[in-house]
XYZ file of C-alpha atoms in Angstrom:
664
model
C -3.705 -5.878 56.107
C -0.847 -8.106 57.138
C -1.379 -10.043 60.411
C 1.601 -9.863 62.721
C 2.211 -12.305 65.666
C 1.956 -10.314 68.885
C 3.443 -11.223 72.289
C 0.259 -11.411 74.371
C 1.593 -13.903 76.854
C -0.325 -12.325 79.742
C -3.731 -12.857 78.144
C -5.449 -15.808 79.777
C -8.963 -17.068 80.218
C -11.153 -15.502 82.982
C -11.219 -18.676 85.115
C -7.442 -18.938 85.224
C -7.080 -15.219 86.029
C -9.489 -15.437 88.992
C -7.838 -18.659 90.145
C -4.474 -16.877 90.172
C -6.067 -14.083 92.249
C -7.420 -16.619 94.776
C -4.118 -18.484 94.901
C -2.207 -15.253 95.434
C -4.420 -14.263 98.374
C -4.153 -17.808 99.798
C -0.367 -17.614 99.535
C -0.387 -14.276 101.366
C -2.518 -15.780 104.160
C -0.228 -18.785 104.519
C 2.878 -16.589 104.514
C 1.465 -14.341 107.247
C 0.444 -17.347 109.340
C 3.938 -18.795 109.025
C 5.484 -15.469 110.006
C 3.203 -15.235 112.979
C 3.733 -18.817 114.106
C 7.432 -19.294 113.631
C 8.903 -15.812 113.711
C 6.456 -14.311 116.198
C 6.045 -11.444 113.658
C 2.879 -9.452 113.263
C 0.897 -10.141 110.089
C 1.490 -7.596 107.314
C -0.713 -6.275 104.566
C 2.281 -6.069 102.255
C 1.960 -9.715 101.275
C -1.725 -9.198 100.416
C -0.747 -6.137 98.353
C 1.687 -8.331 96.419
C -1.137 -10.828 95.764
C -3.312 -7.948 94.469
C -0.488 -6.725 92.227
C 0.043 -10.280 90.887
C -3.688 -10.789 90.204
C -4.069 -7.378 88.520
C -0.937 -7.847 86.450
C -1.873 -11.368 85.424
C -5.625 -11.041 84.909
C -6.485 -7.379 84.728
C -8.987 -5.245 86.590
C -11.507 -7.961 87.470
C -9.063 -10.402 89.087
C -7.296 -7.432 90.775
C -10.529 -6.277 92.381
C -11.340 -9.863 93.353
C -7.891 -10.209 94.945
C -8.455 -6.891 96.841
C -11.799 -8.083 98.214
C -10.400 -11.481 99.168
C -7.390 -9.862 100.814
C -9.617 -7.608 102.977
C -11.802 -10.544 103.995
C -8.840 -12.860 104.619
C -6.946 -10.327 106.699
C -10.065 -9.615 108.783
C -10.863 -13.301 109.216
C -7.408 -14.607 110.022
C -5.547 -11.764 111.624
C -7.958 -9.246 113.225
C -9.640 -9.929 116.546
C -11.838 -11.642 116.923
C -9.958 -14.062 114.599
C -11.763 -16.545 112.452
C -14.589 -14.106 112.329
C -15.616 -11.461 109.860
C -16.634 -9.050 112.553
C -14.655 -5.842 112.102
C -13.759 -3.614 115.024
C -14.082 0.094 114.573
C -10.485 0.668 115.428
C -9.373 -1.518 112.509
C -11.688 0.176 110.007
C -9.298 2.986 108.954
C -6.520 0.499 108.457
C -8.685 -1.777 106.335
C -10.064 1.170 104.331
C -6.589 2.486 103.684
C -5.518 -0.975 102.534
C -8.519 -1.299 100.271
C -7.812 2.106 98.751
C -4.183 1.128 98.214
C -5.308 -2.090 96.558
C -7.709 -0.232 94.278
C -4.981 2.248 93.387
C -2.574 -0.521 92.506
C -5.242 -2.266 90.423
C -6.007 0.963 88.542
C -2.326 1.695 87.999
C -1.621 -1.763 86.663
C -4.763 -1.646 84.449
C -3.613 1.673 82.977
C -0.183 0.237 82.311
C -1.722 -2.808 80.672
C -3.961 -0.633 78.442
C -0.996 1.520 77.489
C 1.083 -1.527 76.566
C -1.772 -3.029 74.563
C -2.315 0.254 72.767
C 1.375 0.447 71.937
C 1.294 -3.108 70.622
C -1.745 -2.356 68.459
C -0.115 0.816 67.155
C 3.051 -1.092 66.319
C 1.072 -3.785 64.508
C -0.933 -1.149 62.578
C 2.279 0.645 61.688
C 3.816 -2.592 60.437
C 0.672 -3.227 58.352
C 0.867 0.238 56.846
C 4.562 -0.188 56.084
C 3.782 -3.468 54.358
C 0.942 -1.876 52.368
C 3.212 0.980 51.364
C 5.823 -1.511 50.207
C 3.232 -3.323 48.110
C 1.934 -0.025 46.733
C 5.446 1.064 45.877
C 6.110 -2.257 44.111
C 2.806 -1.930 42.218
C 3.702 1.624 41.246
C 7.078 0.480 39.985
C 5.443 -2.311 37.934
C 2.809 0.108 36.667
C 5.510 2.594 35.729
C 7.369 -0.145 33.867
C 4.183 -1.195 32.052
C 3.361 2.413 31.260
C 6.838 3.073 29.893
C 6.674 -0.093 27.765
C 3.162 0.744 26.555
C 4.318 4.243 25.624
C 7.274 2.772 23.754
C 5.114 0.279 21.851
C 2.419 2.836 20.990
C 4.899 5.679 20.358
C 3.000 7.757 22.895
C 4.737 10.017 25.397
C 3.222 11.882 28.335
C 4.006 15.375 29.554
C 3.114 17.884 32.227
C 3.287 21.633 31.631
C 3.187 24.196 34.422
C 2.081 27.335 32.648
C 2.880 29.530 35.671
C 6.627 28.843 35.745
C 7.061 27.285 32.279
C 8.282 23.972 33.677
C 7.710 20.943 31.405
C 8.048 17.339 32.501
C 8.480 14.681 29.807
C 8.301 10.910 29.952
C 11.137 8.866 28.487
C 9.138 8.202 25.310
C 8.505 11.941 24.851
C 12.263 12.508 24.789
C 12.536 9.638 22.301
C 9.864 11.112 20.032
C 11.460 14.578 19.968
C 14.947 13.120 19.628
C 16.428 14.722 22.776
C 18.616 13.254 25.498
C 16.674 12.778 28.777
C 19.446 14.771 30.490
C 18.180 17.900 28.715
C 15.575 20.040 30.410
C 12.314 20.173 28.467
C 11.175 23.680 27.542
C 8.867 25.368 25.076
C 11.946 26.521 23.156
C 13.331 23.044 22.470
C 9.831 21.945 21.435
C 9.614 24.768 18.907
C 13.121 23.959 17.659
C 11.860 20.584 16.483
C 8.565 21.833 14.988
C 8.432 21.872 11.189
C 8.890 25.468 9.939
C 5.514 25.346 8.189
C 3.777 24.382 11.459
C 5.516 26.751 13.908
C 2.784 29.383 13.629
C 0.110 26.748 14.330
C 1.935 25.439 17.430
C 2.465 28.945 18.815
C -1.206 29.730 18.247
C -2.287 26.606 20.145
C 0.103 27.389 23.033
C -1.112 30.981 23.324
C -4.766 29.940 23.187
C -4.208 27.316 25.898
C -2.508 29.837 28.171
C -5.199 32.457 27.574
C -8.394 30.432 27.606
C -7.229 27.602 29.919
C -8.985 25.018 27.754
C -8.035 21.573 26.547
C -6.392 21.256 23.142
C -6.022 18.501 20.577
C -4.149 19.095 17.313
C -1.665 17.559 14.895
C 1.585 19.014 13.615
C 4.902 17.910 12.149
C 8.454 17.704 13.447
C 11.535 18.226 11.315
C 14.229 15.949 12.763
C 17.976 16.664 12.505
C 18.399 13.905 9.890
C 15.818 15.593 7.644
C 13.019 13.106 8.321
C 9.517 14.326 9.138
C 7.374 13.045 11.988
C 3.663 13.602 12.438
C 2.459 14.161 16.009
C -0.961 14.139 17.611
C -0.909 16.238 20.807
C -3.773 16.212 23.315
C -3.936 17.788 26.804
C -6.410 19.060 29.398
C -5.927 21.696 32.151
C -5.531 21.093 35.897
C -5.909 24.063 38.276
C -4.343 22.994 41.598
C -4.154 26.378 43.306
C -5.691 29.744 42.545
C -3.754 31.286 39.721
C -1.615 28.173 39.015
C -2.444 26.483 35.678
C -1.105 23.083 34.694
C -1.682 20.935 31.605
C -1.387 17.168 31.538
C -1.336 15.475 28.175
C 0.082 12.992 25.724
C 1.987 13.244 22.470
C 1.649 10.395 19.950
C 3.896 9.708 16.970
C 1.350 9.055 14.179
C 3.849 9.030 11.309
C 3.113 5.408 10.401
C -0.630 6.067 10.474
C -0.202 9.136 8.272
C 1.819 7.144 5.756
C -0.841 4.433 5.718
C -3.593 7.022 5.278
C -1.648 8.671 2.466
C -1.085 5.318 0.753
C -4.782 4.492 1.150
C -5.763 7.903 -0.219
C -3.504 7.472 -3.242
C -4.842 3.971 -3.780
C -8.390 5.304 -3.606
C -7.499 8.065 -6.067
C -5.971 5.534 -8.453
C -9.060 3.362 -8.162
C -11.324 6.372 -8.787
C -9.244 7.428 -11.765
C -9.188 3.934 -13.237
C -12.902 3.439 -12.571
C -13.908 6.681 -14.245
C -11.486 6.713 -17.161
C -11.123 3.059 -18.120
C -12.304 2.437 -21.700
C -14.376 -0.430 -20.262
C -17.910 0.278 -19.089
C -18.010 -0.295 -15.327
C -20.687 -0.255 -12.709
C -20.546 -0.860 -8.990
C -23.431 -2.919 -7.666
C -25.011 -3.078 -4.216
C -26.368 -6.577 -3.758
C -27.311 -6.261 -0.087
C -30.976 -7.131 -0.664
C -29.928 -10.025 -2.909
C -27.641 -11.406 -0.194
C -30.513 -11.278 2.316
C -32.812 -13.055 -0.146
C -30.178 -15.750 -0.650
C -29.884 -16.169 3.136
C -33.642 -16.616 3.452
C -33.696 -19.146 0.606
C -30.881 -21.160 2.188
C -32.684 -21.023 5.555
C -35.736 -22.490 3.809
C -33.584 -25.408 2.631
C -33.008 -24.339 -0.992
C -29.776 -25.909 -2.319
C -30.164 -25.438 -6.114
C -31.217 -22.007 -7.335
C -32.341 -22.695 -10.923
C -34.788 -25.539 -10.155
C -36.303 -23.420 -7.388
C -36.740 -20.443 -9.752
C -38.269 -22.765 -12.378
C -40.883 -23.666 -9.763
C -41.304 -20.012 -8.643
C -40.821 -17.888 -11.808
C -41.913 -14.677 -10.036
C -38.778 -14.899 -7.877
C -36.492 -14.009 -10.802
C -37.934 -10.487 -11.051
C -37.680 -10.097 -7.278
C -34.009 -11.078 -7.413
C -33.405 -8.678 -10.302
C -34.987 -5.792 -8.385
C -32.739 -6.604 -5.391
C -29.580 -5.675 -7.326
C -29.001 -1.901 -7.400
C -26.405 0.029 -9.386
C -24.520 2.405 -7.066
C -21.940 3.944 -9.382
C -21.081 3.981 -13.089
C -18.239 5.448 -15.114
C -18.391 7.654 -18.195
C -17.983 4.756 -20.599
C -21.037 3.038 -19.104
C -23.124 6.197 -19.549
C -21.992 6.391 -23.163
C -22.539 2.681 -23.823
C -26.073 2.719 -22.418
C -26.996 5.849 -24.321
C -27.858 7.751 -21.121
C -27.682 11.532 -20.670
C -26.000 11.253 -17.281
C -25.427 8.799 -14.439
C -28.737 9.601 -12.750
C -30.588 7.635 -15.450
C -28.724 4.479 -14.407
C -28.008 4.818 -10.674
C -30.249 3.643 -7.859
C -32.431 1.240 -9.801
C -31.963 -2.202 -11.260
C -30.893 -2.211 -14.891
C -30.679 -5.988 -15.136
C -33.905 -6.018 -17.107
C -31.689 -4.937 -20.007
C -29.818 -8.262 -19.768
C -31.446 -11.455 -21.109
C -33.062 -13.458 -18.287
C -30.946 -16.548 -18.986
C -27.721 -14.550 -18.757
C -28.863 -12.846 -15.558
C -29.869 -16.207 -14.075
C -26.460 -17.712 -14.862
C -24.848 -14.766 -13.086
C -27.107 -15.332 -10.067
C -26.138 -19.004 -9.985
C -22.470 -17.988 -9.995
C -22.997 -15.738 -6.946
C -25.116 -18.444 -5.282
C -22.160 -20.841 -5.639
C -19.848 -18.220 -4.097
C -17.633 -17.797 -7.187
C -15.444 -14.662 -7.000
C -15.732 -13.985 -10.765
C -18.117 -14.717 -13.606
C -17.797 -13.991 -17.330
C -20.175 -14.417 -20.237
C -20.860 -13.114 -23.727
C -24.427 -11.910 -24.118
C -26.593 -9.173 -25.595
C -28.018 -6.131 -23.842
C -30.674 -3.609 -24.730
C -29.542 -0.004 -24.178
C -31.715 2.866 -22.983
C -32.063 4.137 -26.542
C -33.224 0.733 -27.804
C -30.018 -0.563 -29.397
C -29.137 -4.254 -29.071
C -25.391 -4.769 -28.692
C -23.160 -7.763 -28.139
C -21.125 -7.473 -24.935
C -18.637 -9.383 -22.827
C -19.709 -9.073 -19.190
C -17.382 -9.795 -16.283
C -18.590 -9.725 -12.689
C -16.024 -9.667 -9.895
C -16.890 -9.947 -6.229
C -13.699 -9.084 -4.305
C -15.402 -8.894 -0.917
C -17.594 -12.001 -0.742
C -16.475 -12.474 2.882
C -15.564 -8.980 4.100
C -18.093 -7.023 2.018
C -20.563 -9.421 0.383
C -22.897 -6.598 -0.654
C -20.471 -5.066 -3.159
C -19.492 -6.330 -6.592
C -18.037 -4.744 -9.698
C -19.228 -5.441 -13.207
C -17.394 -4.647 -16.419
C -18.973 -4.552 -19.882
C -17.019 -4.528 -23.139
C -18.816 -3.777 -26.387
C -17.836 -6.652 -28.690
C -20.408 -5.937 -31.373
C -17.743 -5.255 -33.991
C -15.810 -8.346 -32.946
C -18.937 -10.494 -33.177
C -19.672 -9.070 -36.626
C -16.074 -9.770 -37.655
C -16.347 -13.322 -36.326
C -19.551 -13.828 -38.262
C -17.822 -12.481 -41.372
C -14.849 -14.754 -40.705
C -17.154 -17.717 -40.331
C -18.795 -16.874 -43.653
C -15.383 -16.593 -45.297
C -14.324 -19.885 -43.741
C -17.545 -21.436 -44.995
C -16.757 -20.135 -48.481
C -13.249 -21.562 -48.273
C -14.626 -24.867 -46.994
C -17.106 -24.943 -49.862
C -14.347 -24.206 -52.346
C -12.205 -26.899 -50.754
C -15.033 -29.398 -51.049
C -15.517 -28.553 -54.724
C -11.767 -28.877 -55.251
C -11.816 -32.203 -53.462
C -14.766 -33.402 -55.514
C -12.785 -32.472 -58.618
C -9.888 -34.570 -57.372
C -12.274 -37.431 -56.568
C -14.012 -37.365 -59.958
C -12.597 -40.759 -60.856
C -13.745 -42.238 -57.561
C -17.208 -40.711 -57.963
C -17.434 -41.961 -61.539
C -16.345 -45.397 -60.368
C -18.931 -45.379 -57.566
C -21.704 -44.348 -59.971
C -20.502 -46.583 -62.769
C -20.712 -49.750 -60.691
C -24.474 -49.560 -59.983
C -25.159 -48.275 -63.517
C -23.267 -51.225 -65.042
C -25.151 -53.571 -62.750
C -28.444 -51.966 -63.817
C -27.609 -52.420 -67.531
C -26.504 -56.019 -67.015
C -29.531 -56.939 -64.918
C -31.807 -55.165 -67.437
C -30.365 -57.086 -70.385
C -30.705 -60.418 -68.556
C -34.265 -59.538 -67.640
C -35.101 -58.748 -71.268
C -33.686 -62.094 -72.384
C -35.733 -63.873 -69.773
C -38.867 -62.026 -70.889
C -38.225 -63.004 -74.530
C -38.470 -66.697 -73.676
C -41.609 -68.526 -74.554
C -42.181 -69.214 -70.899
C -40.575 -66.377 -68.907
C -39.238 -67.181 -65.401
C -41.177 -64.456 -63.632
C -39.638 -65.183 -60.236
C -36.136 -64.639 -61.600
C -37.299 -61.548 -63.515
C -38.786 -60.213 -60.282
C -35.465 -60.828 -58.476
C -33.523 -59.065 -61.266
C -35.925 -56.137 -61.130
C -35.314 -55.769 -57.375
C -31.556 -55.749 -58.040
C -32.077 -53.022 -60.652
C -34.004 -50.932 -58.099
C -31.333 -51.476 -55.423
C -28.537 -50.507 -57.817
C -30.471 -47.424 -58.911
C -30.870 -46.392 -55.257
C -27.143 -46.972 -54.648
C -26.314 -44.717 -57.570
C -28.802 -42.136 -56.319
C -27.193 -42.249 -52.830
C -23.803 -41.535 -54.351
C -25.248 -38.555 -56.213
C -26.961 -37.294 -53.038
C -23.721 -37.474 -51.077
C -21.804 -35.690 -53.817
C -24.484 -33.036 -54.042
C -24.523 -32.589 -50.238
C -20.802 -31.909 -50.249
C -21.015 -29.652 -53.289
C -23.910 -27.485 -52.150
C -23.507 -24.542 -49.763
C -25.700 -25.608 -46.867
C -25.867 -24.083 -43.415
C -24.318 -26.341 -40.750
C -26.885 -28.525 -39.067
C -25.700 -30.248 -35.914
C -27.318 -33.547 -34.955
C -26.336 -36.516 -32.818
C -24.108 -38.686 -34.990
C -22.103 -41.878 -34.705
C -18.530 -40.920 -35.631
C -17.779 -44.419 -36.960
C -20.841 -44.206 -39.209
C -19.678 -40.851 -40.603
C -16.193 -42.349 -41.220
C -17.733 -45.278 -43.153
C -19.778 -42.880 -45.297
C -16.741 -40.700 -46.028
C -14.586 -43.686 -46.954
C -17.231 -44.736 -49.465
C -16.149 -41.785 -51.616
C -12.566 -42.945 -51.470
C -12.832 -46.658 -52.344
C -11.546 -46.167 -55.889
C -8.818 -43.794 -54.643
C -7.737 -46.348 -52.044
C -7.716 -49.218 -54.523
C -5.905 -47.290 -57.249
C -3.035 -46.395 -54.875
C -2.718 -49.870 -53.388
C -3.529 -48.580 -49.917
C -4.238 -50.932 -47.018
C -7.009 -49.109 -45.133
C -8.142 -50.300 -41.729
C -10.985 -48.749 -39.788
C -11.117 -49.864 -36.132
C -14.627 -49.201 -34.917
C -15.541 -48.577 -31.294
C -19.086 -49.921 -30.707
C -19.128 -48.474 -27.176
C -18.267 -44.960 -28.343
C -20.924 -42.325 -27.512
C -22.349 -40.061 -30.159
C -21.219 -36.535 -30.958
C -23.238 -33.404 -31.718
C -21.928 -32.327 -35.121
C -22.669 -31.450 -38.729
C -22.436 -34.590 -40.884
C -21.151 -32.898 -44.049
C -18.428 -30.956 -42.240
C -17.180 -34.065 -40.419
C -17.132 -35.973 -43.717
C -15.047 -33.173 -45.219
C -12.523 -33.458 -42.327
C -12.241 -37.253 -42.658
C -11.939 -37.182 -46.458
C -9.337 -34.410 -46.294
C -7.151 -36.189 -43.716
C -7.417 -39.486 -45.632
C -6.538 -37.896 -48.993
C -3.594 -36.084 -47.389
C -2.263 -39.417 -46.091
C -2.761 -41.108 -49.507
C -0.999 -38.276 -51.340
C 1.886 -38.146 -48.827
C 2.556 -41.888 -49.174
C 2.196 -41.748 -52.981
C 4.535 -38.740 -53.260
C 7.203 -40.496 -51.181
C 6.737 -43.755 -53.114
C 6.236 -45.674 -49.882
C 6.391 -49.383 -50.798
C 3.898 -50.571 -48.161
C 1.095 -48.062 -47.772
C -0.972 -48.431 -44.603
C -3.562 -46.089 -43.116
C -5.279 -46.971 -39.856
C -8.263 -44.964 -38.581
C -9.153 -45.567 -34.950
C -11.905 -44.187 -32.694
C -11.192 -44.119 -28.956
C -12.368 -42.428 -25.769
C -9.733 -40.079 -24.289
C -11.948 -39.710 -21.219
C -15.661 -40.269 -20.532
C -16.466 -36.890 -22.096
C -14.063 -36.756 -25.072
C -14.053 -38.832 -28.285
C -10.792 -39.052 -30.251
C -10.299 -40.042 -33.890
C -6.723 -40.923 -34.967
C -5.203 -41.292 -38.472
C -1.871 -43.159 -38.539
C 0.000 -43.805 -41.799
C 3.250 -45.434 -42.903
C 4.400 -42.468 -44.951
C 7.485 -40.264 -44.615
C 6.065 -38.277 -41.689
C 6.152 -34.498 -41.149
C 9.357 -32.511 -41.182
C 10.089 -31.153 -37.664
C 10.288 -27.548 -38.912
C 6.785 -27.895 -40.404
C 5.041 -29.256 -37.293
C 4.311 -25.849 -35.711
C 2.940 -24.345 -38.936
C 1.139 -27.307 -40.499
C -2.312 -26.082 -39.401
C -1.690 -22.413 -40.310
C -3.706 -20.875 -43.121
C -2.034 -20.925 -46.561
C 0.884 -23.031 -45.321
C 1.470 -26.003 -47.643
C 4.163 -28.589 -48.337
C 2.744 -29.468 -51.774
C 3.929 -27.836 -54.961
C 0.374 -27.106 -56.153
C -1.244 -26.861 -52.714
C -3.206 -23.843 -51.442
C -2.695 -24.430 -47.725
C -6.435 -24.472 -46.959
C -7.299 -28.114 -46.326
C -5.832 -28.589 -42.838
C -6.740 -25.071 -41.561
C -10.349 -25.714 -42.662
C -10.275 -29.041 -40.813
C -9.005 -27.253 -37.713
C -11.679 -24.525 -37.915
C -14.435 -27.155 -38.338
C -13.244 -29.225 -35.370
C -12.710 -26.168 -33.135
C -16.194 -24.910 -34.034
C -17.464 -28.238 -32.684
C -15.585 -27.751 -29.393
C -12.613 -29.988 -30.203
C -9.019 -29.638 -31.349
C -6.669 -31.034 -34.026
C -3.114 -32.284 -33.436
C -0.347 -33.545 -35.716
C 2.895 -35.382 -34.869
C 5.186 -38.171 -36.013
C 4.135 -40.716 -33.375
C 2.440 -43.128 -35.778
C 2.865 -46.781 -34.861
C 3.579 -47.441 -38.568
C 6.453 -45.005 -38.885
C 4.701 -42.074 -40.541
C 2.552 -39.135 -39.523
C -0.266 -39.163 -37.017
C -3.223 -36.793 -37.161
C -5.928 -36.781 -34.510
C -8.928 -34.694 -33.579
C -11.188 -34.682 -30.527
C -14.886 -33.945 -30.121
C -17.050 -33.570 -27.001
C -18.909 -36.811 -26.405
C -22.617 -36.822 -25.690
C -24.017 -39.551 -23.407
C -26.510 -41.965 -24.934
């Protein structure tokens, strides 16, 4: 309560009040003595009565009584015979008694007046406190009403009161806003029903009648049809209040839930679309619950595991435990068909990851361990009916943060595609073999030259050896040296035949770690006669620091020979006066090795650049258009790529291919 400053000027300490009483009586005594001495007047009790009144008024009952007692004693002592004595004559007793009674009466009267004044002051102060509290309460109510109105506006919620007895309805401002009426209009059941959607009028009337009959709370939703043709959805809730016998009131709220309804409808349609897509997509889909797997991962991380695969290598039993922790919750029709199941029950609820190769499953686990949202891999699976099919699996985990337990997995049967790729690879191998045979036919002169050189050397060394042996004293040391030369030349001829046979035979690719510069040197050995006969300046810039590549030797030789022959033929066809071909091996980056062929020929026509590596595209009159496409297929099969442009430093064409480098 508020503390008001009160005018209590008459409140003093007890000592001061009694001192005032004593001083008042003393003053009365002195006044009477002066009257008696100078005016020859008889002493009067009136002055003592004034002292009593002053003491009672100033100090209250106690000082008033003290002043009365002092006045009686002083009057008896100073003014009644015998004076200066407290002996009281009987004749003066009535007078003194009457005075004492008058004094007591005055004291009581003044005390009553004081109490009344104090009571009035307290009442006034209490009234002022209550007024102040009411002002604060009124201000709080106004603020609360403002907050309530704003909250109703923000939440699209209006309040109402309904007196069933007289039909009176009280609406808040937001209720008028929701129903689209001016607040000047009087709310009635009729104007409510005028806004209700025609299809919901019967429902609203039924709720109203039931509430009036059974006097129970109600909570229901219905629609409004607004004048502009729009539709609102309302949620109405109310409970009864019975103030007087026979008088029923309802207090409630009406909420505009149109936005929520639209969101729910959009969510429902989205869910329906998802269900439809999930069930009828031509891709086999399953929804996975990985809750147990997530908990296992948490425990492993808590134990300090940072790399999953090394830990599983040390604890091989854990892989099966992780597989059992992944459960299939839902599958579509295509998955049932793909797995050869009779219905979904054969797949749901248990782990089917035993049908996926352990390595593939482990790679998928590592992807989830790293927190990747998607993972894709080609693998094989074993169906329920025992078939082994090639599939492309894609795992997506859209809720790694919000819903880490759920993931979706799609499986596409690529068996036919894999078979087609295998067939294509066989056809490409056949074309490559045919191209090699065609190339060997073109290089017959070079091969003959390569073989003829060691054979000629063998014949010459053999003849010289025979002459030395026919001497009377043969030089055995020189014969021995000539015999070694014959053996070396025979081996060189045999090596040429082996290389020709390797390129001519249809062998399965065998990838080994190779030095690319060494393969280039071997391939150029076939072409020495071709290079010399065309007057070609051939430079091979080796890179001793280049890492090795994992490749098939014969196929790489075919690529190098093909690109070199193409450059020789292009420069010969254009009659280039100065024919230069530079082969260079470089590192594009620490993981990629690049081999570049730059010539001084006429270059590639701009309109041919985009089609040069296409199958059966050729710029030669008698060409088949297979050489460069085969080179591209070989390089791409090794994880690299082939490029062609006119950026040669010698003015002609530039061909290059890349291969993944393997560290030493």
